[in-house]
Amino acid sequence: MVSQGKVTDVSIQDGVAVITLDSPPVNALSIALRTAIYDNLKTLEADAAVQAIVLIGAGRGFSGGADIKEFGRLPQQPGLHEMLALIEGLFKPVIAAVHGSTLGGGLETALACHYRVAARSGKVGLPEVKLGLLPGAGGTQRLPRLVGPEAALEMIVFGEPVGAEIALKAGLVDAVADDDTLKETAVAFAHKVIADGAKLVKVRYRADKIAAFKGDPAVFEAFKTTHARRLRGQDAPTACIQAVQAAVDLPFDDGLKMERDLFMQLVQGTQSAALRYAFFAERQAAKLADIADDTPRLPINKVGVIGAGTMGGGISMNFLSAGLPVTIVEMKPEALERGVATIRKNYEATAKKGRLTTEEVEARMGRLTPTLDFDALADCDLIIEAVFELMEVKKEIFTRLDAIAKPGAILASNTSYLDINEIASVTARPESVIGMHFFSPANVMRLLEVVRGAKTDKPVIATVMALGKTIGKTAVLVGVCHGFVGNRMLGARQEEANKLILEGAMPWDVDRVLYDFGLPMGPFAMADLAGLDLGWVRERSTGSNIREILCEMDRWGQKKSAGFYDYDAGRKASPSPVVEQAILDFSAKQGMTRRALSDQEILERCLYPMINEGVKILEEGIAARASDIDVVWINGYGWPAYRGGPMFYADTVGLPHVVSRLKAFEADHGAAFKPAPLLEKIAAQGGRLSEV
Ligand code: NAD
């Protein structure tokens, strides 16, 4: 009977109406779908033949939430609030039957229903915080009333969805159904509700899970303290906590108003704009200007990895986990053994946490073939080199690879800095050579810089970009230069950090400023973690910089419990008086007069040269768009996503300000700070970097 175009379908049998949401791909709650649901409910409420209503989704899931296309536009009626008010206030029980993903507004819709039945494999969640927002359609008020404030805080503040069984245990859903009988189970549930007197359970009136916490901030304070480090500097999680607290302390309608006010503040704020930008930037990175979507992909059925060190092991894990067989080649048996043992140890640690079965650990290890025989790579479709960072060694490896790899095999290097074109030049097939720059730890970090050589074939690029997705990475296509996008910009920052400690700051001052900015750690803590001795040789050491001086003192970083910092047995860092003295002595020797540096100057000196370097990268065409640079920094270096990446951040502080500070630094400290012409041009035009 009632049917609204294509987006819903309604059927009635034995007093139970089923409204099926059918708006592919994810049943986003667009104006069309909201209108259809609203009108259907109105009609069914007036229909004497209907005693209860089941809301169910067709396709992949119940609903993925709000229609992101409507963001920033004038809201059209009925809004989500009106639709939910209608559902909750209906005189007939409404049962949500959810499967697949039920997220954001989708879950808020289910929460406004009188009952919820979930398919066993389904997931429910409120991920709005990931876009710098909070659930703005009653989610922060209804969820705590169903599951209590503690569980609600976990779900709303971190935005991770939970499975059906967990949702059942928490009280979020009333029943779990087998996946293939969700509809039948929900209809049977509806009949039972009718038989029991068609009770309307309105979540807004539930108090049993929150009453004990009313007026007592302890649970909220404890949550803030526990997660202080992770949540620092971010607006949305703070607002989420405030809204859940309001659910406990205030009457429902007042809480709803508080939720709406907080939502409005967030949606107009810079952090949410940054997070929404980052969300689209990541999708954009997969689109390649000169490589058509239908470019043929090469079949990758077997992967080879050369080197079982820090990177080779992690790189292999990505493919093993994705179901691909990997042959890993080493030079020395002990290195091979150590590398394989580390892979196993990592998988077993995941299994211990319950995130992997022991069978799956064995299946993954079973796909790994460790060998010392280079010729074993002959049947691999993709071979990734991860040996020492020395051009001569890389060239030797690629010469050998060229001789044994099968025709058409992709030959990749994980080099951090070296010239892919020079590496490719030793082969007779430079069109098959490409950079695959993983980040450490390679099995964890999401970024993959795909480095396109001058002669790399388009199908090779398309294949590697797609493969990145298969192994769960965010792949960004970049061009050849020293350090590519990420490390080149990091280098610009490191250079300044090194100067700052000679001019007057201490390593912990610089680190604290960058940590407070939102980065996971500053440059000196990072150097201690990586090892100060990387690339350092005692015989050639001349004490020409602080790093060399510390290496000569056997302060090699965390591995020696001493580097820029002193480390205790638990690896907790504390400022080192020895290092402080070494820095004072060295700057005196250099004839420097130390001065006090403000936090603001430290921040600007570290970040603006990086931004300037990013613009040069754009000018040179090493990155196709500014947003690609931001994706690199968010996914590879822990740049806080709520600041949108260095290019977006520059826009938020104002390009004219960045240019004028760079010019002031140029006057004081030299040409390294000279603003890139493109930066000056965009600033003068009043443009935005992140739109380049
Ligand atoms: P590593 O020293 O931990 O491992 C290198 C391994 O390669 C060693 O086990 C060594 O025995 C092996 N090896 C050397 N020559 C070989 C040969 N001819 N045949 C087979 N095996 C050989 O180094 P790593 O940190 O894993 O770095 C490897 C590469 O990855 C370098 O190019 C580095 O720049 C790059 N990279 C490193 C990181 C990082 O954070 N460590 C990050 C990104 C990229």
XYZ file of C-alpha atoms and ligand atoms in Angstrom:
736
model
C 0.000 0.000 0.000
C 1.844 3.104 1.205
C 4.922 3.563 -0.873
C 7.157 6.636 -1.141
C 9.004 6.605 -4.405
C 11.961 4.320 -4.113
C 13.259 5.053 -0.617
C 10.852 3.020 1.545
C 8.626 0.036 1.145
C 5.714 -0.831 3.434
C 3.911 -4.119 3.980
C 1.260 -5.074 6.535
C 0.478 -8.525 7.801
C -1.544 -9.639 10.821
C -1.493 -6.225 12.450
C 2.245 -5.591 12.061
C 3.488 -3.086 9.493
C 7.060 -3.310 8.234
C 8.659 -0.154 6.851
C 11.783 -1.039 4.883
C 14.288 1.755 4.355
C 15.672 1.353 0.858
C 17.958 4.215 -0.020
C 21.283 2.809 -1.198
C 24.103 2.736 -0.505
C 23.718 3.211 3.272
C 20.153 4.445 3.931
C 21.492 7.883 4.805
C 18.762 9.890 6.481
C 18.298 12.362 3.633
C 15.302 14.642 3.374
C 13.707 12.110 0.993
C 14.083 9.229 3.446
C 13.013 11.289 6.457
C 9.914 12.477 4.633
C 9.030 8.937 3.571
C 9.437 7.523 7.087
C 7.513 10.426 8.579
C 4.592 10.149 6.161
C 4.473 6.364 6.447
C 4.317 6.535 10.229
C 1.521 9.081 10.122
C -0.496 6.905 7.750
C 0.136 3.723 9.710
C -0.760 5.381 13.002
C -4.174 6.183 11.562
C -4.600 2.710 10.071
C -6.826 0.599 12.334
C -5.420 -2.602 10.829
C -1.944 -1.788 12.241
C -1.051 -2.461 15.894
C 2.753 -2.274 15.770
C 5.406 -1.100 13.321
C 8.816 -2.558 12.497
C 11.478 -0.281 10.969
C 14.073 -2.278 9.047
C 16.771 -1.467 6.483
C 17.271 -3.026 3.061
C 20.805 -3.495 1.722
C 24.050 -3.343 3.672
C 22.741 -1.897 6.917
C 19.954 -0.191 8.821
C 21.322 3.322 8.333
C 24.733 4.997 8.149
C 23.319 8.180 9.676
C 22.893 11.744 8.473
C 23.265 12.584 4.812
C 26.676 14.204 4.706
C 25.635 16.088 1.547
C 23.152 18.095 3.637
C 25.927 19.357 5.936
C 26.101 23.107 6.043
C 22.822 23.513 4.107
C 19.615 24.923 5.517
C 17.771 22.100 7.285
C 14.673 20.880 5.453
C 11.591 19.673 7.315
C 10.965 17.146 8.673
C 14.349 17.284 10.388
C 15.715 14.296 12.245
C 14.412 15.745 15.520
C 10.846 15.952 14.222
C 11.031 12.435 12.847
C 12.352 11.035 16.124
C 9.782 12.938 18.185
C 7.074 11.430 15.989
C 8.457 7.895 16.451
C 8.795 8.171 20.216
C 5.385 9.808 20.620
C 3.537 7.372 18.350
C 0.575 5.585 19.943
C 1.671 2.280 18.480
C 4.895 0.496 19.408
C 7.752 0.945 16.937
C 10.465 -1.721 16.835
C 13.790 -1.017 15.117
C 15.305 -4.093 13.442
C 18.942 -3.226 12.803
C 21.634 -5.017 10.814
C 24.977 -4.136 9.219
C 26.036 -0.678 10.303
C 23.677 1.432 12.379
C 25.547 4.636 12.941
C 25.006 8.201 14.081
C 21.519 9.380 13.161
C 20.730 5.764 12.245
C 21.300 4.643 15.815
C 19.584 7.747 17.175
C 16.537 6.670 15.157
C 16.688 3.202 16.698
C 17.050 4.771 20.163
C 13.863 6.762 19.633
C 11.965 3.541 18.833
C 10.231 1.714 21.661
C 12.233 -1.505 21.166
C 15.338 -2.648 19.301
C 16.250 -6.015 17.783
C 19.744 -6.415 16.281
C 21.160 -8.901 13.786
C 23.996 -10.865 15.337
C 26.694 -9.530 12.990
C 25.427 -5.955 13.201
C 27.308 -3.019 14.678
C 25.867 0.050 16.339
C 27.695 3.269 17.124
C 27.728 7.039 17.432
C 30.869 8.103 15.510
C 30.052 11.846 15.289
C 33.016 12.722 17.510
C 35.291 11.649 14.661
C 33.981 14.588 12.671
C 34.423 16.888 15.651
C 30.721 16.752 16.528
C 28.426 15.033 18.990
C 25.302 13.021 18.252
C 22.865 15.882 17.835
C 19.541 14.078 17.618
C 19.112 12.870 21.167
C 21.877 10.251 21.118
C 23.709 11.773 24.065
C 20.460 11.840 26.072
C 18.926 8.495 25.182
C 21.987 6.256 25.149
C 22.967 6.909 28.819
C 19.359 6.177 29.837
C 19.671 2.749 28.225
C 23.239 1.720 29.077
C 24.299 3.994 31.959
C 26.750 6.910 31.803
C 29.981 4.882 31.803
C 29.182 2.746 28.768
C 27.629 5.765 27.029
C 30.800 7.821 27.576
C 32.934 5.070 26.020
C 30.715 4.880 22.943
C 30.093 8.591 22.438
C 33.500 10.024 23.339
C 35.501 7.560 21.244
C 32.925 6.910 18.541
C 33.778 3.219 18.078
C 30.810 0.991 17.177
C 30.025 -2.112 19.249
C 28.723 -5.516 18.157
C 25.192 -6.813 18.748
C 26.045 -9.102 21.667
C 27.803 -6.286 23.541
C 24.857 -3.998 22.775
C 22.478 -6.615 24.195
C 24.488 -7.034 27.367
C 24.673 -3.274 27.838
C 20.909 -2.902 27.421
C 21.148 -0.978 24.174
C 19.104 -3.575 22.271
C 16.345 -5.831 23.581
C 17.069 -8.927 21.498
C 19.598 -10.382 19.078
C 18.463 -12.288 15.989
C 20.255 -14.560 13.568
C 21.289 -12.540 10.535
C 19.023 -14.312 8.054
C 15.911 -14.193 10.245
C 16.109 -10.613 11.509
C 12.835 -9.567 9.930
C 10.910 -12.630 11.153
C 12.365 -12.244 14.643
C 11.474 -8.556 14.764
C 7.916 -9.269 13.576
C 7.566 -12.042 16.175
C 8.909 -9.579 18.756
C 6.237 -7.095 17.642
C 3.498 -9.719 18.091
C 4.748 -10.430 21.583
C 4.705 -6.705 22.412
C 1.115 -6.535 21.137
C 0.165 -9.607 23.186
C 1.727 -8.028 26.278
C -0.458 -4.924 25.933
C 1.514 -2.926 23.353
C 3.514 -1.107 26.010
C 5.325 1.978 24.711
C 8.772 2.073 26.271
C 9.968 5.638 25.795
C 13.665 5.909 26.461
C 13.306 9.552 27.502
C 11.481 8.397 30.646
C 13.922 5.647 31.617
C 15.824 6.552 34.793
C 16.978 3.206 36.188
C 20.466 3.325 34.627
C 21.220 6.947 35.515
C 19.507 7.596 38.840
C 22.480 6.447 40.926
C 24.802 8.960 39.215
C 22.584 12.040 39.461
C 24.353 15.041 40.963
C 27.600 13.128 41.381
C 30.347 14.175 38.975
C 32.756 11.423 40.118
C 32.261 9.137 37.125
C 32.798 12.018 34.699
C 35.863 13.352 36.492
C 37.374 9.866 36.587
C 36.740 9.425 32.857
C 38.398 12.771 32.087
C 41.429 11.907 34.211
C 41.852 8.434 32.725
C 41.747 9.716 29.163
C 43.329 13.150 29.658
C 46.292 12.437 27.387
C 44.233 11.053 24.532
C 41.602 13.779 24.652
C 43.859 16.786 25.184
C 43.072 19.898 23.223
C 39.934 18.519 21.588
C 36.573 20.261 21.757
C 34.200 17.492 20.689
C 35.043 14.845 23.314
C 34.746 17.489 26.030
C 31.321 18.487 24.727
C 30.302 14.803 24.537
C 31.177 14.343 28.208
C 29.244 17.485 29.111
C 26.190 16.266 27.184
C 26.211 12.819 28.840
C 26.521 14.508 32.223
C 23.481 16.604 31.285
C 21.573 13.417 30.491
C 22.210 12.266 34.053
C 21.584 15.561 35.812
C 18.898 17.356 33.785
C 15.338 16.581 32.706
C 15.269 15.056 29.196
C 14.140 18.176 27.331
C 16.737 20.377 29.047
C 19.414 17.820 28.210
C 18.242 17.788 24.628
C 18.556 21.554 24.497
C 22.062 21.399 25.945
C 22.954 18.764 23.343
C 21.658 20.995 20.565
C 23.556 24.061 21.850
C 26.791 22.107 22.133
C 26.264 20.661 18.659
C 25.805 24.142 17.188
C 29.008 25.362 18.830
C 30.949 22.390 17.525
C 29.607 22.495 13.995
C 30.649 26.145 13.678
C 34.097 25.548 15.184
C 37.464 25.146 13.482
C 38.084 21.643 14.836
C 34.996 20.126 13.257
C 35.748 21.930 9.991
C 39.261 20.436 10.145
C 38.021 16.909 10.832
C 35.418 17.064 8.075
C 38.087 18.377 5.712
C 40.411 15.523 6.738
C 37.633 13.001 6.102
C 37.166 14.214 2.531
C 40.908 14.716 2.004
C 41.490 11.028 2.634
C 38.904 10.003 0.048
C 40.294 12.533 -2.381
C 43.809 11.092 -2.066
C 42.660 7.917 -3.808
C 41.657 9.893 -6.913
C 44.523 10.269 -9.338
C 44.431 13.135 -11.792
C 46.105 11.506 -14.781
C 45.324 7.853 -14.052
C 41.813 6.830 -15.059
C 39.763 4.733 -12.639
C 39.575 1.940 -15.208
C 43.358 1.665 -15.634
C 44.057 -2.087 -15.689
C 45.380 -3.535 -12.414
C 48.097 -6.161 -12.390
C 47.275 -9.376 -10.528
C 49.107 -9.581 -7.186
C 48.924 -13.114 -5.814
C 52.317 -13.467 -4.234
C 54.520 -10.902 -2.514
C 58.272 -10.888 -1.894
C 59.988 -8.836 0.802
C 63.757 -8.308 0.984
C 65.104 -7.624 4.469
C 63.560 -8.932 7.694
C 64.519 -5.963 9.855
C 62.298 -3.387 11.531
C 60.432 -2.546 8.338
C 60.552 -5.794 6.338
C 58.782 -7.743 9.092
C 56.031 -5.168 9.541
C 55.550 -4.831 5.783
C 55.187 -8.615 5.445
C 52.547 -8.690 8.190
C 50.282 -6.397 6.149
C 50.116 -8.891 3.313
C 49.957 -12.023 5.475
C 47.048 -10.484 7.375
C 45.284 -9.715 4.084
C 45.597 -13.371 3.027
C 48.504 -13.060 0.602
C 51.506 -15.405 0.680
C 54.837 -13.690 1.370
C 58.385 -14.845 0.667
C 60.839 -12.998 2.889
C 64.529 -12.991 2.001
C 67.443 -12.167 4.287
C 71.162 -12.023 4.003
C 71.992 -13.598 7.357
C 70.270 -16.613 8.977
C 70.166 -14.954 12.409
C 68.497 -11.842 10.964
C 65.949 -14.044 9.225
C 65.240 -15.987 12.392
C 64.911 -12.822 14.455
C 62.623 -11.220 11.876
C 60.283 -14.223 11.660
C 60.206 -14.539 15.459
C 59.193 -10.876 15.747
C 56.325 -11.366 13.294
C 55.096 -14.356 15.317
C 55.490 -12.474 18.588
C 53.411 -9.573 17.241
C 50.619 -11.870 16.069
C 50.648 -13.788 19.336
C 50.403 -10.540 21.297
C 47.296 -9.639 19.268
C 45.885 -13.123 19.932
C 46.521 -12.696 23.641
C 44.384 -9.570 23.591
C 41.604 -11.683 22.077
C 41.704 -9.894 18.735
C 42.945 -12.919 16.752
C 42.374 -16.663 17.120
C 45.354 -18.991 17.470
C 44.234 -20.724 14.254
C 44.413 -17.389 12.460
C 47.915 -16.764 13.870
C 49.011 -20.119 12.436
C 47.240 -19.484 9.129
C 49.113 -16.197 8.755
C 52.460 -17.686 9.735
C 51.697 -20.540 7.323
C 51.557 -18.062 4.449
C 55.107 -16.873 5.212
C 58.098 -18.462 3.461
C 61.386 -17.344 5.066
C 64.494 -17.977 2.968
C 68.083 -16.949 2.352
C 67.719 -17.770 -1.321
C 67.209 -14.667 -3.449
C 66.027 -16.794 -6.388
C 62.908 -17.704 -4.383
C 61.551 -14.299 -5.416
C 61.285 -15.378 -9.062
C 57.550 -16.121 -8.949
C 56.482 -13.046 -6.948
C 54.164 -10.477 -8.534
C 55.367 -7.699 -6.240
C 58.737 -7.484 -4.506
C 59.389 -4.852 -1.841
C 62.953 -4.069 -0.846
C 63.509 -3.006 2.789
C 67.274 -3.292 3.292
C 69.775 -0.721 4.600
C 69.270 2.879 3.523
C 72.323 3.036 1.255
C 72.093 3.760 -2.468
C 74.861 1.301 -3.331
C 73.103 -1.539 -1.496
C 69.749 -0.669 -3.085
C 71.328 -0.580 -6.554
C 72.921 -3.950 -6.056
C 69.605 -5.449 -4.937
C 67.695 -3.997 -7.897
C 70.316 -5.238 -10.352
C 69.871 -8.732 -8.956
C 66.089 -8.365 -8.922
C 66.056 -7.332 -12.559
C 67.814 -10.560 -13.401
C 65.480 -12.898 -11.538
C 62.032 -11.251 -11.190
C 59.425 -12.434 -13.661
C 58.450 -10.061 -16.479
C 55.857 -7.532 -15.345
C 56.579 -8.006 -11.634
C 56.393 -4.760 -9.644
C 59.719 -3.855 -8.050
C 59.242 -1.580 -5.057
C 61.584 0.117 -2.603
C 60.707 1.147 0.939
C 63.433 3.776 0.934
C 62.795 6.778 3.196
C 64.807 9.336 1.245
C 66.612 7.913 -1.771
C 66.003 8.708 -5.430
C 63.663 6.098 -6.945
C 64.732 7.115 -10.451
C 68.369 6.370 -9.666
C 67.376 3.003 -8.195
C 65.224 2.258 -11.271
C 68.072 3.195 -13.603
C 70.041 0.044 -12.807
C 67.186 -2.113 -14.170
C 66.107 -2.683 -17.740
C 62.512 -2.102 -16.590
C 62.240 1.275 -14.846
C 58.531 1.268 -15.754
C 58.015 -1.475 -13.147
C 59.885 0.311 -10.364
C 58.022 2.303 -7.704
C 58.450 3.489 -4.122
C 56.278 2.017 -1.383
C 57.200 4.043 1.663
C 55.706 2.452 4.762
C 55.946 4.042 8.204
C 57.152 2.435 11.385
C 55.669 0.234 12.805
C 54.669 -0.823 9.293
C 51.954 -3.220 10.438
C 50.277 -0.441 12.419
C 50.809 2.945 10.770
C 48.155 3.716 8.187
C 50.159 5.843 5.782
C 51.690 4.524 2.597
C 53.522 7.049 0.424
C 53.475 5.656 -3.089
C 56.432 7.191 -4.892
C 56.024 7.566 -8.595
C 59.243 7.470 -10.592
C 59.734 9.401 -13.833
C 59.151 6.222 -15.825
C 56.735 4.268 -13.599
C 53.855 2.809 -15.663
C 50.315 3.912 -14.865
C 48.995 0.359 -14.296
C 51.840 -0.149 -11.795
C 50.784 2.993 -9.909
C 47.076 2.071 -10.059
C 47.862 -1.440 -8.803
C 49.955 -0.267 -5.866
C 47.412 2.399 -4.852
C 44.633 -0.219 -4.907
C 46.798 -2.715 -3.054
C 47.342 -0.089 -0.359
C 43.607 -0.109 0.222
C 43.508 -3.916 0.297
C 46.009 -3.966 3.152
C 44.151 -1.241 5.055
C 46.498 1.643 4.317
C 45.807 5.190 3.271
C 47.874 5.505 0.122
C 49.036 8.905 -1.103
C 50.748 9.317 -4.450
C 53.879 11.476 -4.314
C 56.806 12.315 -6.578
C 60.541 11.831 -6.221
C 62.570 14.212 -4.043
C 64.772 13.793 -0.976
C 62.453 12.437 1.740
C 59.318 12.680 -0.440
C 56.490 14.605 1.251
C 56.575 13.551 4.889
C 60.265 13.250 5.713
C 61.181 16.304 3.654
C 58.860 18.458 5.753
C 59.970 16.691 8.924
C 63.562 17.586 7.993
C 62.638 21.278 7.801
C 61.172 21.071 11.291
C 64.117 19.124 12.704
C 66.579 21.688 11.412
C 64.763 24.440 13.283
C 64.410 22.373 16.440
C 68.177 21.848 16.408
C 68.763 25.587 16.071
C 66.284 26.415 18.829
C 68.211 24.434 21.427
C 71.353 26.366 20.585
C 69.572 29.719 20.707
C 68.026 29.285 24.138
C 65.405 26.519 24.401
C 65.961 23.087 25.908
C 64.845 19.902 24.094
C 62.011 19.428 26.599
C 60.754 22.966 25.950
C 60.486 22.270 22.225
C 58.917 18.850 22.812
C 56.376 20.213 25.291
C 55.223 22.937 22.898
C 54.689 20.453 20.065
C 53.047 17.917 22.375
C 50.668 20.571 23.661
C 49.919 21.469 20.060
C 48.588 17.917 19.726
C 51.439 15.920 18.214
C 52.158 12.562 19.882
C 55.702 13.661 20.747
C 58.246 16.345 19.930
C 61.365 15.977 17.755
C 63.779 15.150 20.576
C 61.612 12.485 22.200
C 61.170 11.074 18.690
C 64.924 11.073 18.084
C 65.474 9.208 21.363
C 62.904 6.616 20.304
C 64.421 6.067 16.855
C 68.009 6.030 18.223
C 70.449 8.937 18.023
C 73.133 6.627 16.682
C 71.282 5.943 13.389
C 73.815 6.729 10.693
C 76.421 7.783 13.285
C 79.912 6.247 13.201
C 82.240 6.791 16.177
C 85.401 6.924 14.070
C 84.025 9.708 11.914
C 82.374 11.635 14.753
C 83.709 15.176 15.233
C 81.370 16.497 17.926
C 80.042 19.042 15.438
C 76.481 19.051 16.777
C 74.563 18.100 19.920
C 73.491 14.785 18.505
C 77.066 13.710 17.798
C 78.144 14.909 21.237
C 75.443 12.800 22.898
C 76.378 9.760 20.799
C 80.000 10.172 21.849
C 78.762 10.153 25.461
C 77.024 6.838 24.725
C 73.670 8.570 25.045
C 72.041 6.827 22.062
C 68.438 7.279 23.108
C 65.880 5.023 24.768
C 67.864 1.866 24.026
C 70.637 3.155 26.342
C 68.164 4.694 28.833
C 69.866 7.987 27.985
C 69.610 10.341 25.040
C 68.236 13.856 25.051
C 66.368 12.624 28.135
C 67.163 10.276 31.008
C 64.918 7.199 31.106
C 63.900 5.161 34.123
C 63.236 1.420 34.079
C 59.665 2.064 32.920
C 60.949 4.206 30.003
C 59.619 7.351 31.608
C 61.590 10.348 30.368
C 62.926 13.168 32.488
C 65.040 16.206 31.518
C 68.722 15.457 31.812
C 71.038 17.906 33.644
C 73.961 16.366 31.733
C 72.337 17.188 28.398
C 71.436 20.660 29.617
C 75.092 21.313 30.444
C 76.266 19.828 27.151
C 73.925 22.158 25.269
C 75.038 25.209 27.283
C 78.686 24.345 26.673
C 78.179 23.748 22.982
C 76.246 26.955 22.342
C 78.922 28.900 24.239
C 81.571 27.262 22.097
C 79.617 28.357 19.021
C 79.673 31.933 20.350
C 75.886 32.018 20.784
C 74.276 34.325 23.335
C 71.351 32.351 24.639
C 67.998 34.113 25.063
C 64.561 33.206 26.348
C 62.244 31.864 23.658
C 58.481 32.042 24.074
C 56.303 29.005 23.425
C 54.736 30.891 20.541
C 58.116 31.472 18.885
C 59.059 27.817 19.349
C 55.802 26.741 17.736
C 56.091 29.124 14.811
C 59.767 28.355 14.221
C 58.976 24.641 14.096
C 55.758 24.707 12.079
C 56.081 27.561 9.603
C 59.215 26.265 7.840
C 57.399 22.923 7.525
C 54.415 24.653 5.961
C 56.742 26.583 3.656
C 58.398 23.316 2.622
C 54.943 21.855 1.960
C 54.171 24.730 -0.396
C 57.470 24.147 -2.234
C 56.427 20.495 -2.559
C 53.218 21.703 -4.202
C 55.086 24.117 -6.461
C 57.331 21.314 -7.633
C 54.391 18.985 -8.240
C 55.729 16.405 -5.755
C 52.243 16.331 -4.212
C 49.201 16.756 -6.437
C 47.168 18.720 -3.907
C 47.577 20.354 -0.514
C 45.095 17.944 1.013
C 47.388 15.020 0.075
C 50.117 16.627 2.197
C 47.679 16.882 5.084
C 46.698 13.212 4.691
C 50.408 12.293 4.885
C 50.880 14.234 8.109
C 47.732 13.017 9.829
C 48.282 9.356 8.986
C 52.066 9.098 9.079
C 53.209 11.514 11.774
C 50.303 11.813 14.199
C 49.461 15.386 13.236
C 46.252 16.049 15.205
C 43.379 15.549 12.755
C 41.400 18.215 14.580
C 43.921 20.705 13.223
C 43.422 19.370 9.697
C 47.087 18.878 8.664
C 49.798 21.534 8.221
C 48.308 23.074 5.076
C 44.826 23.394 6.564
C 46.350 24.668 9.797
C 48.152 27.427 7.887
C 44.779 28.535 6.534
C 43.309 28.648 10.015
C 46.079 30.865 11.404
C 45.931 33.006 8.249
C 48.394 32.889 5.357
C 49.335 36.589 5.603
C 50.403 35.941 9.214
C 52.472 32.904 8.204
C 54.156 34.910 5.435
C 54.934 37.859 7.680
C 56.399 35.625 10.405
C 58.531 33.785 7.837
C 59.818 37.133 6.574
C 60.659 38.230 10.105
C 62.530 34.952 10.673
C 64.277 35.412 7.329
C 65.519 38.831 8.476
C 66.799 37.379 11.771
C 67.989 33.935 10.774
C 68.616 33.855 7.039
C 67.301 32.740 3.672
C 66.075 29.307 4.808
C 62.890 31.068 5.908
C 62.198 32.857 2.631
C 58.508 32.286 1.881
C 57.826 30.138 -1.183
C 56.525 32.275 -4.094
C 53.295 30.232 -4.238
C 52.674 30.885 -0.557
C 53.126 34.625 -1.020
C 50.875 34.572 -4.066
C 47.993 32.735 -2.382
C 48.336 34.877 0.737
C 48.218 38.063 -1.366
C 45.125 36.810 -3.218
C 43.361 36.026 0.044
C 43.187 32.370 -0.994
C 43.412 29.169 0.997
C 46.291 26.721 0.780
C 44.096 23.720 1.492
C 42.154 24.398 -1.690
C 45.220 24.173 -3.952
P 66.944 -2.671 9.489
O 68.392 -2.439 9.639
O 66.124 -2.929 10.692
O 66.704 -3.896 8.503
C 67.386 -4.053 7.293
C 67.503 -5.554 7.073
O 67.931 -5.778 5.724
C 68.549 -6.227 7.970
O 67.930 -7.285 8.665
C 69.599 -6.739 6.994
O 70.172 -7.967 7.414
C 68.809 -6.874 5.732
N 69.627 -6.816 4.524
C 70.599 -5.932 4.247
N 71.121 -6.191 3.012
C 70.436 -7.261 2.519
C 70.517 -8.007 1.324
N 71.405 -7.700 0.396
N 69.680 -9.045 1.168
C 68.785 -9.355 2.117
N 68.677 -8.694 3.273
C 69.503 -7.656 3.476
O 66.403 -1.410 8.682
P 64.919 -0.854 8.604
O 64.716 0.153 9.668
O 63.976 -1.978 8.472
O 64.957 -0.044 7.235
C 64.888 -0.675 5.984
C 64.527 0.340 4.923
O 63.276 0.920 5.275
C 65.483 1.493 4.790
O 65.549 1.869 3.441
C 64.862 2.582 5.610
O 65.226 3.870 5.206
C 63.397 2.323 5.315
N 62.483 2.846 6.332
C 62.749 2.732 7.646
C 61.864 3.218 8.586
C 62.117 3.088 10.055
O 61.475 3.808 10.839
N 62.971 2.197 10.489
C 60.672 3.813 8.154
C 60.393 3.885 6.783
C 61.318 3.397 5.882
